[in-house]
Coordinates of C-alpha atoms in Angstrom, one line a residue:
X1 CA 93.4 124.2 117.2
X2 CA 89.8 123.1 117.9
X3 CA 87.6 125.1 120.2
X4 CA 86.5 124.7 123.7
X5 CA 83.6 122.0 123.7
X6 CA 79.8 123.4 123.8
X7 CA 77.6 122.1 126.6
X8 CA 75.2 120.7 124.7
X9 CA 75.2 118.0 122.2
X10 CA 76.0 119.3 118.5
X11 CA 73.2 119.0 115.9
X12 CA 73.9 117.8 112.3
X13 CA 73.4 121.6 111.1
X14 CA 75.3 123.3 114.1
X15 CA 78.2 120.7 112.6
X16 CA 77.6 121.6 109.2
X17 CA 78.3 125.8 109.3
X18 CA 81.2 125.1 111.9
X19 CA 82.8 122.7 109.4
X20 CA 82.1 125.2 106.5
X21 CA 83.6 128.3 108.2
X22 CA 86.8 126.1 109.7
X23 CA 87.6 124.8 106.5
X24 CA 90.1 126.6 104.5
X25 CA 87.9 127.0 101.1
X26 CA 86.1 129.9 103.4
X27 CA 89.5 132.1 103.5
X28 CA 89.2 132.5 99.5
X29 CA 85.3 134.1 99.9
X30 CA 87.6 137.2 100.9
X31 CA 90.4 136.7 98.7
X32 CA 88.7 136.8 95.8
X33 CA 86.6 140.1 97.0
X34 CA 90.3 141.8 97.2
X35 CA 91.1 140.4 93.9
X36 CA 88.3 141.2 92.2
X37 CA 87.9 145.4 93.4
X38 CA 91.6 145.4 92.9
X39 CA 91.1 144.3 88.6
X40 CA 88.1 146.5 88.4
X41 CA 90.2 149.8 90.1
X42 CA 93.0 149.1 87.7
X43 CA 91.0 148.9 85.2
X44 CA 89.2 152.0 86.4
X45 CA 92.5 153.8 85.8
X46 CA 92.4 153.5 82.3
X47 CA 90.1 157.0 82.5
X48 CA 93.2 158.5 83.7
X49 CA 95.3 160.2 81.9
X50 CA 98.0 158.4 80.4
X51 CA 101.8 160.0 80.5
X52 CA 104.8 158.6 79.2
X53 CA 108.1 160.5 78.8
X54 CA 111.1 159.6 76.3
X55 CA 114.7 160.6 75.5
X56 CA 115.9 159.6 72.4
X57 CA 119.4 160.4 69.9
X58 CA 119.6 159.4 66.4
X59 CA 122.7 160.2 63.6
X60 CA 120.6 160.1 60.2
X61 CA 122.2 158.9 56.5
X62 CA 120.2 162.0 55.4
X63 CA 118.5 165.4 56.5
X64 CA 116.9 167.9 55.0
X65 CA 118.7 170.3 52.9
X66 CA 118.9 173.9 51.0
X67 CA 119.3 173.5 47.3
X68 CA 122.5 174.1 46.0
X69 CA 121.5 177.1 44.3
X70 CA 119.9 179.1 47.1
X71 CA 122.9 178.2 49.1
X72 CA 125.3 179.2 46.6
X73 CA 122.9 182.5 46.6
X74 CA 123.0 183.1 50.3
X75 CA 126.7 182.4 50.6
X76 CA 127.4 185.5 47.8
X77 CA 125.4 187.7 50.6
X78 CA 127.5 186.5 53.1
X79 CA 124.5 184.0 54.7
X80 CA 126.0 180.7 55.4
X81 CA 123.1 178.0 55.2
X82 CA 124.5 174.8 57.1
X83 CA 121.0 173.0 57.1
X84 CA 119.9 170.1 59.5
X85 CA 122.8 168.3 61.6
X86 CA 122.3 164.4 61.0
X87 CA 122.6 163.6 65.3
X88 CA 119.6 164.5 66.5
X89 CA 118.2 165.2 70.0
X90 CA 115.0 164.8 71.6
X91 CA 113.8 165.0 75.5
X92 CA 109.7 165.3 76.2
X93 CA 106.5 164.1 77.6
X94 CA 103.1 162.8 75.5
X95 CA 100.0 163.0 77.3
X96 CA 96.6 160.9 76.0
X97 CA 93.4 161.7 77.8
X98 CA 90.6 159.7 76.8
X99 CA 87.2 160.9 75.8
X100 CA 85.4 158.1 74.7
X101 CA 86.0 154.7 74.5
X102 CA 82.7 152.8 73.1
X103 CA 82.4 151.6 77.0
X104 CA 85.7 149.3 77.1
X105 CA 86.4 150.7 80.3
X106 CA 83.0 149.6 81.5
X107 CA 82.7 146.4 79.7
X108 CA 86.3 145.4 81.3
X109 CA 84.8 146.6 84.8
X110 CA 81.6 144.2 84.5
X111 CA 84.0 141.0 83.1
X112 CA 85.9 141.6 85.8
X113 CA 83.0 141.4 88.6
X114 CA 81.3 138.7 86.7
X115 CA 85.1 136.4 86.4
X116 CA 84.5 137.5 90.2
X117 CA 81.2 135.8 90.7
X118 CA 82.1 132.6 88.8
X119 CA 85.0 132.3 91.2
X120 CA 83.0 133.1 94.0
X121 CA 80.2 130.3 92.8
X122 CA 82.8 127.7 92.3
X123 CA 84.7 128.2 95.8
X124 CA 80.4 127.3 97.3
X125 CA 80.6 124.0 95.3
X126 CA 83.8 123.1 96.7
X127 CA 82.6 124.0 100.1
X128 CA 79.1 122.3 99.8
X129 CA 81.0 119.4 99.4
X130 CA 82.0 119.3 103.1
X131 CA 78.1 119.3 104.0
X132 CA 78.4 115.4 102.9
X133 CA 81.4 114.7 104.7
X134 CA 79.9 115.9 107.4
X135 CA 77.2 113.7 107.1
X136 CA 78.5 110.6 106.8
X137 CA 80.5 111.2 110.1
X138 CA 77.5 112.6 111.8
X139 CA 75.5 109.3 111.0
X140 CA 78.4 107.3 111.5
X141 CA 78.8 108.4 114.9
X142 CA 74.5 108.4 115.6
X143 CA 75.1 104.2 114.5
X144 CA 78.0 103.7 117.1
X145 CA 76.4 104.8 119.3
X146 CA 73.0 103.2 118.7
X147 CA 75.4 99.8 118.6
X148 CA 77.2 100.6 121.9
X149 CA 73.7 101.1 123.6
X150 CA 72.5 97.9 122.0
X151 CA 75.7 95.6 123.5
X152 CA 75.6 97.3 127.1
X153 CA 71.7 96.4 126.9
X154 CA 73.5 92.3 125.7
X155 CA 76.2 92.4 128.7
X156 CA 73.2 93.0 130.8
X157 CA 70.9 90.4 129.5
X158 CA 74.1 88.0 129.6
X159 CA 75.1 89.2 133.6
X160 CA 71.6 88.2 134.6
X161 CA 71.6 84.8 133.1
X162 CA 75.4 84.4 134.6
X163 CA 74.2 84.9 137.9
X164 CA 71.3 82.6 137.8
X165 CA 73.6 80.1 136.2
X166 CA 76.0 80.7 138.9
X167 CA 73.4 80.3 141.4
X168 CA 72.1 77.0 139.8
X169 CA 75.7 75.5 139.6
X170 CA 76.0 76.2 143.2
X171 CA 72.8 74.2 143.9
X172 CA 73.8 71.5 141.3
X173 CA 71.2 72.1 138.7
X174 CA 73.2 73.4 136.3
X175 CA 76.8 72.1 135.2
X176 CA 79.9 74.7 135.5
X177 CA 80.6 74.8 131.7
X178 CA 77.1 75.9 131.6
X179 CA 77.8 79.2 133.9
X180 CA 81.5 79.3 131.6
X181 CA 80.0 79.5 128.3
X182 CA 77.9 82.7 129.0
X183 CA 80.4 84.3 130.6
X184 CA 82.7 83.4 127.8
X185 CA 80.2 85.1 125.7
X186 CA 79.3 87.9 127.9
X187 CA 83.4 89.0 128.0
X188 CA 83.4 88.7 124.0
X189 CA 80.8 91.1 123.8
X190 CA 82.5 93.8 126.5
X191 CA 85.7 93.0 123.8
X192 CA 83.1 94.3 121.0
X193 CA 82.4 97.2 123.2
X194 CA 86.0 98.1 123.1
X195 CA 85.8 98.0 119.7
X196 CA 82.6 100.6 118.9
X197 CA 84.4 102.7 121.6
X198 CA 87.3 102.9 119.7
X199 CA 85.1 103.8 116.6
X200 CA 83.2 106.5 117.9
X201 CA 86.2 108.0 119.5
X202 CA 88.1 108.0 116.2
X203 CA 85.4 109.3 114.3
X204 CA 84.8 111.6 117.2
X205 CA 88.4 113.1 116.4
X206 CA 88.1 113.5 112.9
X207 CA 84.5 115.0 113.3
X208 CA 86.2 117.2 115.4
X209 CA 88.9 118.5 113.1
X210 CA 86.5 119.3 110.6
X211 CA 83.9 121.6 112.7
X212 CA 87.2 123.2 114.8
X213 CA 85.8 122.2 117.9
X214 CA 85.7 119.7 120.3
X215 CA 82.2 117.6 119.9
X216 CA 81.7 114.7 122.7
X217 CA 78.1 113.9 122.1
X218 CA 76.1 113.7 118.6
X219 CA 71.9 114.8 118.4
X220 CA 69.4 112.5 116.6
X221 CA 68.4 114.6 113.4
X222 CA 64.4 114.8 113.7
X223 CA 62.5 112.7 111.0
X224 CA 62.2 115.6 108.5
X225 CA 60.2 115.6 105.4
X226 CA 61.2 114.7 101.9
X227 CA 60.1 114.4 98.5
X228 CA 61.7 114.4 95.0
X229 CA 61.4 117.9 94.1
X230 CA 61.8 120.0 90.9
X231 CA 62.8 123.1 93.0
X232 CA 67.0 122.9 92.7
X233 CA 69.1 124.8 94.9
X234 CA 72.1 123.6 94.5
X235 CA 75.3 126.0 94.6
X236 CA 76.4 123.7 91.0
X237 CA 73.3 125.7 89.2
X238 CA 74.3 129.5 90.9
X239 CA 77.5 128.7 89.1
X240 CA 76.2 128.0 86.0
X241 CA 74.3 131.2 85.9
X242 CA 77.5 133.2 86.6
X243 CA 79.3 131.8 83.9
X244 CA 76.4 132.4 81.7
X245 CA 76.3 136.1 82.9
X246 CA 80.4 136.1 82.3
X247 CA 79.4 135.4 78.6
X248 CA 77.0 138.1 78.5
X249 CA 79.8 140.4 79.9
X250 CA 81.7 138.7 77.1
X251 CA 79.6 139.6 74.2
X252 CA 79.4 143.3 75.1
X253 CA 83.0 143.6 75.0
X254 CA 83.1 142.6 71.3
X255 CA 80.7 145.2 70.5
X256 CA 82.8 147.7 72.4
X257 CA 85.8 146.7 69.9
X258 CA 84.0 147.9 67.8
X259 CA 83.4 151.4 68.6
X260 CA 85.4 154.5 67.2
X261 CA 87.5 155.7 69.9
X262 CA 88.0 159.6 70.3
X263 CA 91.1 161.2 72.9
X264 CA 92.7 164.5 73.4
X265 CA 96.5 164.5 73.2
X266 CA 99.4 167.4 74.0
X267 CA 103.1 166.4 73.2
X268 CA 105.8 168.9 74.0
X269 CA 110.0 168.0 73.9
X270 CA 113.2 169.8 74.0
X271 CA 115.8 169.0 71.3
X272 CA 116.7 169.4 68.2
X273 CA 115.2 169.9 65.5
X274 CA 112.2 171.5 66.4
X275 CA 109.3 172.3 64.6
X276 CA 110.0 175.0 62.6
X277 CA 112.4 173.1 60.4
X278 CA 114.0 176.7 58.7
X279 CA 115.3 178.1 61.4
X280 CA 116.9 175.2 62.8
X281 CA 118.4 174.5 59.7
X282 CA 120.1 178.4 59.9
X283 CA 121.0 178.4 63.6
X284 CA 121.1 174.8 64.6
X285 CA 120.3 175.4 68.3
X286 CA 118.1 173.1 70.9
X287 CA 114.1 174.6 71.5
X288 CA 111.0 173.9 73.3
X289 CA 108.5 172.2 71.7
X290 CA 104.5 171.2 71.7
X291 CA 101.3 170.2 70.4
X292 CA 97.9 169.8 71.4
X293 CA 95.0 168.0 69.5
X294 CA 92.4 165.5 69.3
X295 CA 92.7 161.9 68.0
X296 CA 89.7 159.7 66.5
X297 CA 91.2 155.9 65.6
X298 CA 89.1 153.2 64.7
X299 CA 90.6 149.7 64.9
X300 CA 89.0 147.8 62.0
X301 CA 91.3 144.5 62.5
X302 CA 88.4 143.8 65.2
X303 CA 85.8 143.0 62.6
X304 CA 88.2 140.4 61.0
X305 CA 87.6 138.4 64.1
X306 CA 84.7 139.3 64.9
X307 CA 82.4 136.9 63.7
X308 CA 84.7 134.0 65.0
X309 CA 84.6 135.8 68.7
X310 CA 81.1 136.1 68.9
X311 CA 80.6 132.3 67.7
X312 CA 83.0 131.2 70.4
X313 CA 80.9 132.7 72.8
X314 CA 77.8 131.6 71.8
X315 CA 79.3 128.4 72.1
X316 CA 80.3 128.8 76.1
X317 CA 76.8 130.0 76.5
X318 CA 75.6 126.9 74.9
X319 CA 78.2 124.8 77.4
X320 CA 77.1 126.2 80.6
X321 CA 73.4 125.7 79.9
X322 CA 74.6 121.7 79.1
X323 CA 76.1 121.6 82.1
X324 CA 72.9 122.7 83.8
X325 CA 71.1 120.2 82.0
X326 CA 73.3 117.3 82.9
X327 CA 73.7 118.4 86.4
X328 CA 69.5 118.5 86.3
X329 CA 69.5 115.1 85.1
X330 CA 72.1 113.2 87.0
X331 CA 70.5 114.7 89.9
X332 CA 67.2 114.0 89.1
X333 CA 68.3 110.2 88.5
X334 CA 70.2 110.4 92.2
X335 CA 66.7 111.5 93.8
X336 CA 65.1 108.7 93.0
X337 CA 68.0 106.5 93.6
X338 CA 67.8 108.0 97.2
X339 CA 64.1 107.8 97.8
X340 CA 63.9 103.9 96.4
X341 CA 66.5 103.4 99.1
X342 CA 64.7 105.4 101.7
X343 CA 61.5 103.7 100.7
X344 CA 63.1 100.5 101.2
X345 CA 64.3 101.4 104.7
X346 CA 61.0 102.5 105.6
X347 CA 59.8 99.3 105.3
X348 CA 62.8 97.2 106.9
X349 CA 62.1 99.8 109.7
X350 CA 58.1 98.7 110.3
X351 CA 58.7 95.0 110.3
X352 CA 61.9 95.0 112.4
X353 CA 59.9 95.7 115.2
X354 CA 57.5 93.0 114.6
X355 CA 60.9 90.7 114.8
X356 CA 62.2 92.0 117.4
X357 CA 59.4 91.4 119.4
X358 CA 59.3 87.8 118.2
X359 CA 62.9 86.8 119.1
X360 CA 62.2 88.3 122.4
X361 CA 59.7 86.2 123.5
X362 CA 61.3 83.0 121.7
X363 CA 64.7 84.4 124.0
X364 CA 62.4 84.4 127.3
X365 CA 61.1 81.2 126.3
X366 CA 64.5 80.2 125.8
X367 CA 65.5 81.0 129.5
X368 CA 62.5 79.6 130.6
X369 CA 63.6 76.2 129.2
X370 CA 67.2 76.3 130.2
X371 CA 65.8 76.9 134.3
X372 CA 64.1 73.4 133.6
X373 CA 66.4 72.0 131.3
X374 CA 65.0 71.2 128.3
X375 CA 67.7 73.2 126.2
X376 CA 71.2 74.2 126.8
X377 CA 72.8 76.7 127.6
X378 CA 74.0 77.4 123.8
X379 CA 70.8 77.5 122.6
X380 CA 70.0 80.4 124.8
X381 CA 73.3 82.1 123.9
X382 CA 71.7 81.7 120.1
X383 CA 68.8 82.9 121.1
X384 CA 70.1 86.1 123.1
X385 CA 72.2 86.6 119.9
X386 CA 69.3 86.4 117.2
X387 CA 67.4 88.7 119.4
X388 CA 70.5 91.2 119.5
X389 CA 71.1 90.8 115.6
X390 CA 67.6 92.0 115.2
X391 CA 67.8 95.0 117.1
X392 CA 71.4 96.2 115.6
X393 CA 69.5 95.4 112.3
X394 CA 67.0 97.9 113.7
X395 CA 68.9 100.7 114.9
X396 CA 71.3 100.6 110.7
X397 CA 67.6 100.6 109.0
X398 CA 66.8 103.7 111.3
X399 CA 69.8 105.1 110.7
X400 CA 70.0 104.2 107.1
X401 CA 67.0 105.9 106.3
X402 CA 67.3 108.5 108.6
X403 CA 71.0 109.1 106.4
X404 CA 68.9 108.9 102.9
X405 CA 66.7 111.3 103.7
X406 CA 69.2 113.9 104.9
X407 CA 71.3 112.9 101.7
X408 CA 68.3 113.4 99.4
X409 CA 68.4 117.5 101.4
X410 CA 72.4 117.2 100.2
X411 CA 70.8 116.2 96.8
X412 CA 68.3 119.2 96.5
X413 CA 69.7 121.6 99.1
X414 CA 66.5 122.5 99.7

C-alpha cells in the first residue's frame, strides 16, 4: 500500500532510504538479530548443567558368582549364597557440570555473532542494489520530463506559425496545404506528448512501488562533485571483512579442540545390583545408589585433523581477501569507465548550446523566408525540427552526465 503523497517534490536521496526501508530485504536486518542472540543463548546453556535420566532392564548369559567351594562351605552352616540374578534393574539420574572447557563455549559464542555479521553484511549488498534501481528511474523520469517540456515549448513554436499561416491563407499569400502541413505536424507532436505522458506516468507507478509512496513530481539532483577515488565504501568490502573476522572466529575454535576439558559429575540410581556387589549377591534386594567425582578427558582425535582444519581456513581467509581484490579492481576499471563517459558528456553538453543557438537563428531565418516566400513551408517544418532535435539532444547529454556522475557515487558509495 503506498503512502500518502509528500508536498514537495521527492529528491533522488529522499527516494533512495524510502525504497530501502520499503523493500522487503530490510525485514531480515531484524530477523537475523533474533537469530543470531537466540544461537549464542543456546549456546550459552552449554555452562549449564547437563541432566539426563535413564531406566534400563537387562537378563545377562553370566553374573558374578561364589566359588563352588565357599558355597558348598556356607551351605554346611546353613548360609545359602544365591549370588547375582542375571535380570537386572536400573532407574537414575547423571548430572555433568562443566568446569572448564578450553573456551568452546566462548569460541561458539563469537562464531555465532561473527556468522551474524556476515549475514548481516550480505543482506546491505542486496539492499545497496536498490540504490541503482532507483536511479535509473529517478533519471528516467528527470529526461521525460525534460522531453515533455521541450515538445510543449514545439506545439507552441508550431501554434504561432499556424496562425500566421492561417492568417496568410486568409489574405491569399499563403496556399491552404501550406497552413495543413504544420498543423499536421503540430498534432503529430501533441500525439508524441501522449506518448512521454504515458512514460512518465508508468515510470511514475513503478517509482512509486519501490519508495512505498506516492511520488507526482521528481527534483533535479544538484551538479555534485566527483572524482575517481581510492577511498571504497562499498557495503561489498564491509562483507568481506566479516567473513575474514568469521575465519578468525574459526581458527580459535581449533585451538579450543584442543584444550583438556575438566567437569564435575554425581550419578545416583535405584535398582539392582548396587554397588556393593556382596551383599546383593546374599540378599538380592533393590538399593539406592550414587557417586560423585570429577572428570578430565582430552579428545586427541582433534589433532588428527588438525592440520587439515587449520589449512582450510587459511584458505577462506585467502578467498575473502581475493574477493576484495577483484571487487577493488573491477571497480576501479568501472570508475573510469564512468568518468570517460561523464567526460564525454561534459563536452556534448558545452557545444550543444553553441548548436542550439545556431539552428535557432537558421529557424527564425527560416520563418522569415516563408512570410516572403522564398522557402516552403517544409523547409521550416525542417528547420523547427532540427532546432527541436538539438535541444532534446541537450536536455539526454545533461541528463546523461548528470546520471554518470551519480552512478560513479553508486560506484564508490562515497
Amino acid at each position: 500500500m503506498l503512502l500518502p503523497m509528500m508536498a514537495q517534490a521527492q529528491t533522488l536521496e529522499e527516494c533512495q532510504q524510502a525504497a530501502i526501508q520499503n523493500f522487503p530485504l530490510i525485514k531480515q536486518y531484524d530477523l537475523i538479530e533474533k537469530t543470531t542472540d537466540l544461537t549464542v543463548s543456546n549456546i550459552q546453556k552449554g555452562w549449564l548443567p547437563q541432566v539426563s535420566a535413564y531406566a534400563q532392564a537387562t537378563y545377562q548369559s553370566d553374573v558374578m558368582s561364589w566359588p563352588e567351594q565357599m558355597k558348598t562351605m556356607m551351605n554346611q552352616m546353613g548360609i545359602a549364597l544365591e549370588g547375582l540374578k542375571k535380570d537386572q534393574y536400573k532407574v537414575g539420574v547423571d548430572i555433568n557440570q562443566m568446569v572448564y572447557d578450553g573456551g568452546m563455549v566462548k569460541n561458539q559464542k563469537e562464531i555465532a555473532r561473527q556468522q551474524g555479521q556476515v549475514n548481516r553484511a550480505q543482506n546491505e549488498v542486496n539492499l545497496y542494489a536498490v540504490r541503482k534501481r532507483v536511479n535509473e528511474m529517478y533519471f528516467a523520469l528527470l529526461l521525460l520530463e525534460d522531453q515533455i517540456k521541450l515538445n510543449q515549448d514545439m506545439q507552441e513554436l508550431l501554434q504561432a506559425n499556424e496562425k500566421k499561416l492561417a492568417s496568410m491563407f486568409k489574405s491569399g499569400v499563403a496556399a491552404e496545404s501550406d497552413y495543413s502541413n504544420v498543423k499536421a505536424e503540430r498534432l503529430k507532436v501533441v500525439q508524441q506528448l501522449s506518448t512521454l505522458q504515458s512514460q512518465k506516468s508508468g515510470v511514475l507507478l513503478m517509482l512509486s512501488a519501490l519508495c512505498g509512496m506516492e511520488i507526482k513530481e521528481v527534483q533535479k539532483p544538484i551538479l555534485a562533485d566527483y572524482s575517481l577515488n581510492d577511498v571504497n565504501n562499498r557495503p561489498e568490502l564491509r562483507l568481506v571483512d566479516s567473513q575474514i573476522r568469521l575465519a578468525d572466529a574459526q581458527e580459535k575454535m581449533l585451538k579450543s579442540q584442543l584444550m583438556p576439558k575438566l567437569s564435575v559429575f554425581a550419578s545416583g540410581y535405584y535398582g539392582y545390583p548396587g554397588y556393593n556387589m556382596f551383599e546383593d549377591m546374599m540378599s538380592r534386594r533393590f538399593s539406592w545408589n550414587g557417586m560423585v567425582g570429577a572428570r578430565m578427558t582430552w579428545n586427541i582425535g582433534a589433532l588428527y585433523t588438525h592440520k587439515n582444519d587449520k589449512l582450510k581456513i587459511k584458505l577462506q581467509h585467502d578467498l575473502a581477501e581475493n574477493s576484495r581484490e577483484t571487487f577493488l579492481f573491477n571497480n576501479r576499471l568501472e570508475q573510469i569507465q564512468q568518468n570517460e563517459q561523464i567526460e564525454r558528456y561534459r563536452k556534448m553538453v558545452a557545444e550543444d548550446e553553441e548548436i542550439i543557438n545556431l539552428r535557432r537563428t537558421v529557424r527564425k531565418a527560416a520563418e522569415s523566408k516563408l512570410a516572403h516566400g522564398i522557402i516552403d513551408v517544409h523547409g521550416l517544418i525542417r528547420e523547427i525540427s532540427n532546432e527541436n532535435n538539438a535541444l532534446v539532444q541537450q536536455s539526454i547529454h545533461e541528463i546523461e552526465m548528470l546520471k554518470g556522475i551519480y552512478d560513479m557515487k553508486y560506484t564508490t558509495n562515497n
